[in-house]
Short mmCIF file of C-alpha atoms and ligand atoms in Angstrom, two decimals:
data_model
loop_
_atom_site.label_atom_id
_atom_site.label_comp_id
_atom_site.label_asym_id
_atom_site.label_seq_id
_atom_site.Cartn_x
_atom_site.Cartn_y
_atom_site.Cartn_z
CA UNK A 1 121.51 170.57 129.21
CA UNK A 2 119.98 172.54 131.23
CA UNK A 3 117.21 175.63 130.98
CA UNK A 4 120.05 178.32 130.81
CA UNK A 5 122.09 176.62 128.86
CA UNK A 6 119.31 177.20 125.85
CA UNK A 7 120.80 180.57 124.87
CA UNK A 8 120.28 180.12 120.87
CA UNK A 9 116.55 179.17 119.09
CA UNK A 10 115.14 178.35 115.68
CA UNK A 11 112.20 178.67 114.57
CA UNK A 12 111.32 177.12 111.34
CA UNK A 13 108.19 178.28 109.23
CA UNK A 14 107.72 181.79 109.58
CA UNK A 15 103.78 181.45 108.28
CA UNK A 16 100.81 183.07 110.72
CA UNK A 17 102.63 180.84 114.28
CA UNK A 18 106.40 180.69 113.56
CA UNK A 19 107.05 184.48 113.11
CA UNK A 20 104.78 185.47 116.46
CA UNK A 21 106.93 182.80 118.12
CA UNK A 22 110.07 183.52 116.81
CA UNK A 23 109.68 187.11 117.81
CA UNK A 24 108.45 186.04 122.03
CA UNK A 25 111.50 184.22 121.75
CA UNK A 26 113.60 187.79 121.08
CA UNK A 27 111.84 188.92 123.82
CA UNK A 28 112.75 186.83 125.70
CA UNK A 29 116.24 187.17 125.06
CA UNK A 30 117.40 184.34 123.20
CA UNK A 31 119.63 184.89 119.77
CA UNK A 32 116.77 183.28 117.52
CA UNK A 33 116.52 183.06 114.14
CA UNK A 34 113.20 182.33 111.79
CA UNK A 35 113.59 179.98 109.11
CA UNK A 36 111.28 179.79 105.97
CA UNK A 37 112.05 177.84 102.26
CA UNK A 38 109.71 181.24 100.40
CA UNK A 39 111.65 184.49 101.18
CA UNK A 40 108.34 186.61 100.65
CA UNK A 41 107.12 184.91 104.13
CA UNK A 42 110.41 186.29 105.57
CA UNK A 43 109.42 189.46 104.12
CA UNK A 44 105.40 189.07 105.37
CA UNK A 45 107.02 188.12 109.45
CA UNK A 46 110.13 190.71 109.11
CA UNK A 47 106.73 193.89 107.93
CA UNK A 48 103.95 192.37 110.47
CA UNK A 49 106.42 192.20 113.32
CA UNK A 50 107.81 195.41 113.01
CA UNK A 51 104.25 196.50 112.75
CA UNK A 52 102.84 194.99 116.18
CA UNK A 53 106.03 196.03 117.30
CA UNK A 54 105.44 199.59 116.84
CA UNK A 55 102.22 199.12 118.26
CA UNK A 56 103.34 197.87 121.65
CA UNK A 57 105.90 200.68 121.92
CA UNK A 58 102.80 203.42 121.67
CA UNK A 59 100.64 201.70 124.07
CA UNK A 60 104.20 201.08 126.29
CA UNK A 61 103.89 197.86 126.56
CA UNK A 62 107.52 197.59 125.68
CA UNK A 63 110.11 200.49 125.06
CA UNK A 64 111.48 201.88 122.51
CA UNK A 65 115.17 200.45 123.74
CA UNK A 66 113.20 196.89 124.59
CA UNK A 67 111.82 196.40 120.86
CA UNK A 68 115.37 197.93 119.28
CA UNK A 69 117.26 194.94 121.53
CA UNK A 70 114.48 192.54 120.70
CA UNK A 71 115.19 193.05 117.01
CA UNK A 72 118.96 192.65 117.49
CA UNK A 73 119.05 189.48 118.52
CA UNK A 74 115.88 188.47 115.76
CA UNK A 75 117.04 186.98 112.55
CA UNK A 76 116.04 185.64 109.21
CA UNK A 77 117.14 182.79 106.79
CA UNK A 78 116.22 180.95 103.98
CA UNK A 79 118.90 178.36 104.63
CA UNK A 80 118.12 175.43 106.70
CA UNK A 81 122.03 174.42 107.87
CA UNK A 82 122.62 177.59 108.67
CA UNK A 83 119.40 178.25 110.80
CA UNK A 84 120.29 175.03 112.44
CA UNK A 85 123.82 174.85 112.88
CA UNK A 86 124.73 176.62 116.12
CA UNK A 87 120.76 176.16 117.75
CA UNK A 88 120.21 174.62 121.38
CA UNK A 89 116.50 174.86 120.48
CA UNK A 90 114.08 174.38 117.48
CA UNK A 91 110.94 175.14 117.33
CA UNK A 92 109.52 173.59 114.08
CA UNK A 93 105.92 175.83 112.58
CA UNK A 94 106.11 174.46 109.28
CA UNK A 95 103.25 173.58 107.60
CA UNK A 96 100.88 171.05 109.44
CA UNK A 97 101.47 168.18 106.97
CA UNK A 98 103.21 165.06 108.47
CA UNK A 99 105.49 164.22 105.85
CA UNK A 100 106.38 167.56 105.34
CA UNK A 101 106.81 167.84 109.35
CA UNK A 102 108.97 164.54 108.44
CA UNK A 103 111.31 165.80 106.37
CA UNK A 104 112.18 169.49 108.18
CA UNK A 105 112.96 166.32 111.10
CA UNK A 106 115.36 164.41 109.35
CA UNK A 107 117.33 167.12 108.17
CA UNK A 108 117.56 168.99 111.12
CA UNK A 109 119.22 165.71 112.14
CA UNK A 110 121.12 166.11 110.41
CA UNK A 111 122.38 168.94 110.81
CA UNK A 112 121.73 170.26 114.08
CA UNK A 113 124.24 169.78 117.60
CA UNK A 114 123.99 166.57 118.90
CA UNK A 115 122.66 168.38 122.31
CA UNK A 116 119.54 170.67 120.63
CA UNK A 117 115.73 170.33 121.48
CA UNK A 118 113.93 169.70 118.55
CA UNK A 119 110.21 171.06 119.69
CA UNK A 120 107.17 170.89 117.32
CA UNK A 121 104.10 173.95 117.10
CA UNK A 122 101.86 171.14 115.14
CA UNK A 123 98.22 171.41 117.09
CA UNK A 124 97.74 167.80 116.00
CA UNK A 125 101.08 166.20 115.24
CA UNK A 126 102.35 163.93 118.22
CA UNK A 127 105.89 164.37 118.34
CA UNK A 128 106.17 160.56 118.98
CA UNK A 129 105.61 160.49 115.04
CA UNK A 130 108.18 162.27 114.29
CA UNK A 131 110.33 161.67 116.93
CA UNK A 132 111.51 157.56 114.62
CA UNK A 133 113.05 160.50 111.85
CA UNK A 134 115.51 161.00 114.31
CA UNK A 135 118.37 159.12 116.72
CA UNK A 136 117.23 161.46 119.71
CA UNK A 137 114.09 160.10 120.53
CA UNK A 138 114.17 161.79 124.24
CA UNK A 139 114.39 165.58 123.29
CA UNK A 140 111.49 165.23 121.54
CA UNK A 141 108.96 167.02 122.23
CA UNK A 142 106.04 169.45 121.58
CA UNK A 143 105.50 172.42 122.79
CA UNK A 144 101.95 174.38 121.31
CA UNK A 145 101.36 178.04 121.12
CA UNK A 146 98.22 178.60 120.30
CA UNK A 147 97.15 182.27 117.70
CA UNK A 148 97.73 184.50 117.82
CA UNK A 149 101.31 183.36 120.04
CA UNK A 150 102.78 187.40 120.82
CA UNK A 151 98.58 187.43 122.73
CA UNK A 152 97.69 183.85 123.63
CA UNK A 153 99.16 183.43 126.90
CA UNK A 154 99.12 179.62 126.81
CA UNK A 155 101.82 176.53 125.28
CA UNK A 156 100.67 173.11 126.27
CA UNK A 157 103.90 171.26 126.57
CA UNK A 158 103.72 167.32 125.88
CA UNK A 159 105.64 164.81 126.51
CA UNK A 160 105.63 161.48 124.72
CA UNK A 161 106.50 158.07 126.28
CA UNK A 162 110.37 158.41 125.10
CA UNK A 163 110.67 162.65 126.12
CA UNK A 164 112.49 162.98 128.94
CA UNK A 165 111.85 164.81 131.79
CA UNK A 166 115.00 166.73 131.53
CA UNK A 167 113.23 167.86 127.58
CA UNK A 168 110.42 168.34 128.65
CA UNK A 169 111.62 170.64 131.74
CA UNK A 170 113.59 173.18 129.66
CA UNK A 171 110.41 173.38 126.79
CA UNK A 172 108.94 174.60 130.57
CA UNK A 173 111.19 176.69 131.77
CA UNK A 174 112.02 178.58 127.77
CA UNK A 175 108.47 179.35 127.35
CA UNK A 176 108.07 181.28 131.02
CA UNK A 177 111.34 183.25 130.01
CA UNK A 178 109.12 183.87 127.30
CA UNK A 179 106.17 185.23 129.17
CA UNK A 180 103.72 182.10 128.63
CA UNK A 181 101.53 179.96 130.81
CA UNK A 182 103.42 177.01 129.65
CA UNK A 183 100.94 173.61 131.14
CA UNK A 184 102.74 169.99 130.86
CA UNK A 185 101.03 167.08 129.72
CA UNK A 186 102.56 164.19 130.73
CA UNK A 187 101.09 161.45 128.19
CA UNK A 188 100.11 161.96 124.43
CA UNK A 189 96.44 162.52 122.68
CA UNK A 190 95.37 163.93 119.81
CA UNK A 191 93.93 167.62 119.85
CA UNK A 192 95.87 167.27 122.78
CA UNK A 193 93.45 169.80 126.15
CA UNK A 194 92.74 173.30 124.53
CA UNK A 195 90.68 171.51 121.55
CA UNK A 196 89.79 168.23 122.52
CA UNK A 197 87.89 170.82 125.11
CA UNK A 198 87.12 173.38 122.17
CA UNK A 199 86.01 170.07 119.86
CA UNK A 200 83.58 168.81 122.08
CA UNK A 201 81.89 172.26 122.95
CA UNK A 202 81.95 172.61 118.79
CA UNK A 203 80.28 169.06 118.54
CA UNK A 204 77.26 169.76 120.85
CA UNK A 205 76.71 172.99 120.00
CA UNK A 206 75.76 172.29 115.85
CA UNK A 207 74.12 168.74 117.55
CA UNK A 208 71.72 171.60 118.98
CA UNK A 209 71.61 173.54 116.02
CA UNK A 210 70.69 170.60 113.87
CA UNK A 211 68.60 169.02 115.76
CA UNK A 212 66.53 172.13 116.06
CA UNK A 213 66.84 172.91 119.40
CA UNK A 214 67.77 176.13 119.01
CA UNK A 215 68.97 179.05 115.92
CA UNK A 216 72.87 179.63 115.96
CA UNK A 217 72.70 182.53 116.85
CA UNK A 218 70.93 181.76 119.94
CA UNK A 219 72.94 179.13 120.69
CA UNK A 220 76.73 181.46 120.62
CA UNK A 221 74.36 184.30 122.24
CA UNK A 222 73.60 181.51 125.22
CA UNK A 223 77.66 181.16 125.12
CA UNK A 224 78.52 184.67 125.22
CA UNK A 225 75.55 185.53 128.33
CA UNK A 226 75.09 181.91 130.45
CA UNK A 227 78.65 180.69 130.12
CA UNK A 228 80.62 183.49 129.60
CA UNK A 229 82.87 182.38 127.20
CA UNK A 230 84.47 186.19 125.49
CA UNK A 231 82.48 184.24 121.92
CA UNK A 232 79.53 182.00 121.12
CA UNK A 233 81.36 178.50 119.33
CA UNK A 234 79.74 179.21 115.50
CA UNK A 235 81.18 182.56 115.86
CA UNK A 236 84.66 180.88 116.33
CA UNK A 237 84.74 178.63 113.87
CA UNK A 238 83.66 181.49 111.71
CA UNK A 239 87.12 182.95 113.25
CA UNK A 240 89.36 180.34 113.11
CA UNK A 241 88.29 179.24 109.13
CA UNK A 242 84.78 176.30 108.15
CA UNK A 243 87.61 174.84 107.03
CA UNK A 244 89.79 174.09 109.60
CA UNK A 245 87.42 173.15 111.47
CA UNK A 246 86.65 170.03 109.06
CA UNK A 247 90.29 169.43 108.41
CA UNK A 248 90.67 169.14 112.55
CA UNK A 249 87.68 166.88 112.91
CA UNK A 250 88.58 164.93 109.59
CA UNK A 251 92.36 163.80 111.28
CA UNK A 252 90.24 163.07 113.95
CA UNK A 253 87.69 160.97 112.49
CA UNK A 254 91.23 159.23 110.66
CA UNK A 255 92.85 158.44 114.07
CA UNK A 256 89.57 157.00 115.60
CA UNK A 257 87.24 155.48 113.06
CA UNK A 258 84.82 156.53 116.01
CA UNK A 259 81.13 157.96 113.35
CA UNK A 260 80.76 160.56 116.29
CA UNK A 261 83.99 162.41 115.29
CA UNK A 262 83.25 162.75 110.86
CA UNK A 263 83.16 166.42 110.44
CA UNK A 264 79.42 167.35 110.68
CA UNK A 265 77.52 167.54 107.12
CA UNK A 266 76.43 171.94 108.12
CA UNK A 267 80.15 172.44 108.04
CA UNK A 268 80.79 170.58 105.43
CA UNK A 269 78.31 171.54 103.10
CA UNK A 270 79.26 175.50 103.78
CA UNK A 271 83.13 174.12 102.40
CA UNK A 272 82.26 173.31 99.70
CA UNK A 273 80.09 176.99 98.98
CA UNK A 274 82.88 178.25 99.99
CA UNK A 275 82.16 179.88 103.39
CA UNK A 276 85.67 179.66 105.29
CA UNK A 277 84.06 182.73 108.01
CA UNK A 278 85.95 185.63 107.93
CA UNK A 279 88.07 185.52 105.82
CA UNK A 280 85.82 185.05 102.97
CA UNK A 281 82.80 187.25 104.13
CA UNK A 282 80.45 184.62 104.82
CA UNK A 283 80.50 181.72 106.60
CA UNK A 284 78.26 181.10 109.41
CA UNK A 285 77.90 185.00 109.99
CA UNK A 286 78.50 187.74 107.15
CA UNK A 287 81.02 189.75 107.41
CA UNK A 288 81.92 193.30 105.66
CA UNK A 289 85.55 193.75 104.49
CA UNK A 290 85.41 196.77 107.39
CA UNK A 291 84.19 194.74 109.44
CA UNK A 292 87.03 191.65 108.73
CA UNK A 293 90.10 194.26 108.93
CA UNK A 294 88.85 195.77 112.03
CA UNK A 295 88.86 192.64 113.75
N1 NAD B 301 97.49 178.33 113.10
C1 NAD B 301 96.69 178.38 114.04
O1 NAD B 301 95.73 178.64 114.38
C2 NAD B 301 97.80 177.06 114.86
C3 NAD B 301 97.18 177.54 115.60
C4 NAD B 301 98.41 176.43 117.04
C5 NAD B 301 99.57 175.35 116.38
N2 NAD B 301 99.73 175.79 114.80
C6 NAD B 301 100.67 174.72 114.05
O2 NAD B 301 101.64 175.88 113.75
C7 NAD B 301 102.39 175.47 112.92
C8 NAD B 301 101.77 176.39 110.97
O3 NAD B 301 100.84 176.99 110.97
P1 NAD B 301 100.08 178.37 109.99
O4 NAD B 301 99.10 178.96 110.98
O5 NAD B 301 101.12 179.08 110.73
O6 NAD B 301 100.67 177.91 109.07
P2 NAD B 301 101.14 179.05 107.58
O7 NAD B 301 100.69 177.69 106.65
O8 NAD B 301 100.92 179.94 108.10
O9 NAD B 301 102.71 179.25 107.78
C9 NAD B 301 103.83 177.67 107.28
C10 NAD B 301 105.77 177.92 106.95
O10 NAD B 301 106.11 177.13 107.00
C11 NAD B 301 107.45 177.18 105.20
N3 NAD B 301 106.90 175.99 105.05
C12 NAD B 301 106.30 174.97 104.67
N4 NAD B 301 107.79 174.35 104.27
C13 NAD B 301 108.96 174.56 105.33
C14 NAD B 301 109.54 174.05 105.32
N5 NAD B 301 110.37 172.74 104.96
N6 NAD B 301 111.25 174.23 105.87
C15 NAD B 301 110.33 175.21 106.56
N7 NAD B 301 109.42 176.71 105.55
C16 NAD B 301 108.28 176.28 105.49
C17 NAD B 301 105.93 178.19 104.59
O11 NAD B 301 106.56 178.56 103.93
C18 NAD B 301 105.09 178.89 106.20
O12 NAD B 301 105.18 180.07 105.68
C19 NAD B 301 101.82 173.60 111.67
O13 NAD B 301 101.53 173.21 112.57
C20 NAD B 301 99.87 174.02 112.52
O14 NAD B 301 99.10 173.00 113.69
C21 NAD B 301 98.88 176.24 114.08
#
């Protein structure tokens, strides 16, 4: 198969990531299906996308007719078999649990055509952990979009030792058609590139805070003012969720066994207290309902 042969894309999972990846696909000209096991998730996805695309039209990012054309290419399915039976590329964006993803990949193997490429959008699970539940490890790849996909212009395309050059190149070309900058990672590594660098920054920031070198607010200010980061590491933890930060560190620790990768005590403590960041109104910082709504 060549990149131009990819006409139909199915996205599995219409949560925070999936619905926006599907919209990028429809905007990129692909016949797109978005599938989820929950009808409410599909309905939510449809209404959120309507809102975002209407804002894009108001801001002049796309025309009314481009919006209409993209929605005409986008369909919502509950049934997995129907959703994947004609797909050339499937992008899986279901819950971040290995067992759930394995089950999905096994079903994809059963229902999708022989030529179909299977991509996972997982942030932590490398594709070789899923490839062996299929009989096409050469056609399995990571396409790691960033949150929120309609805003963040980067995709890490990660190949395993089994992924073919053809599959990797098709994934890269599809990202380009979706108007996203794709970067190739030639080998698998837990956390890929962006989240490893972010993790290292967070680790150092928390170390400096726990050592009493500077207050967390001042560490955020230094990162913003001296390093020109758009947001400080503690502010970013609040944005993505302290529970997420803890989960990512637990995963890494499980893989490496390195005590330095254990979740930070101060983060564990905050998660216990339900101080998860913006979503609960309190994390490192406190958020008024209006501020949470506006951000
Ligand atoms: N949220 C992020 O910041 C982010 C960033 C990059 C990558 N990711 C990755 O994207 C994936 C999805 O994350 P999310 O934040 O969108 O999760 P989410 O919880 O918002 O959405 C997951 C969706 O998958 C659906 N689902 C669960 N099991 C399913 C199944 N068997 N078949 C079909 N649908 C099923 C759920 O109903 C839900 O709608 C994860 O692998 C995650 O690691 C997330």
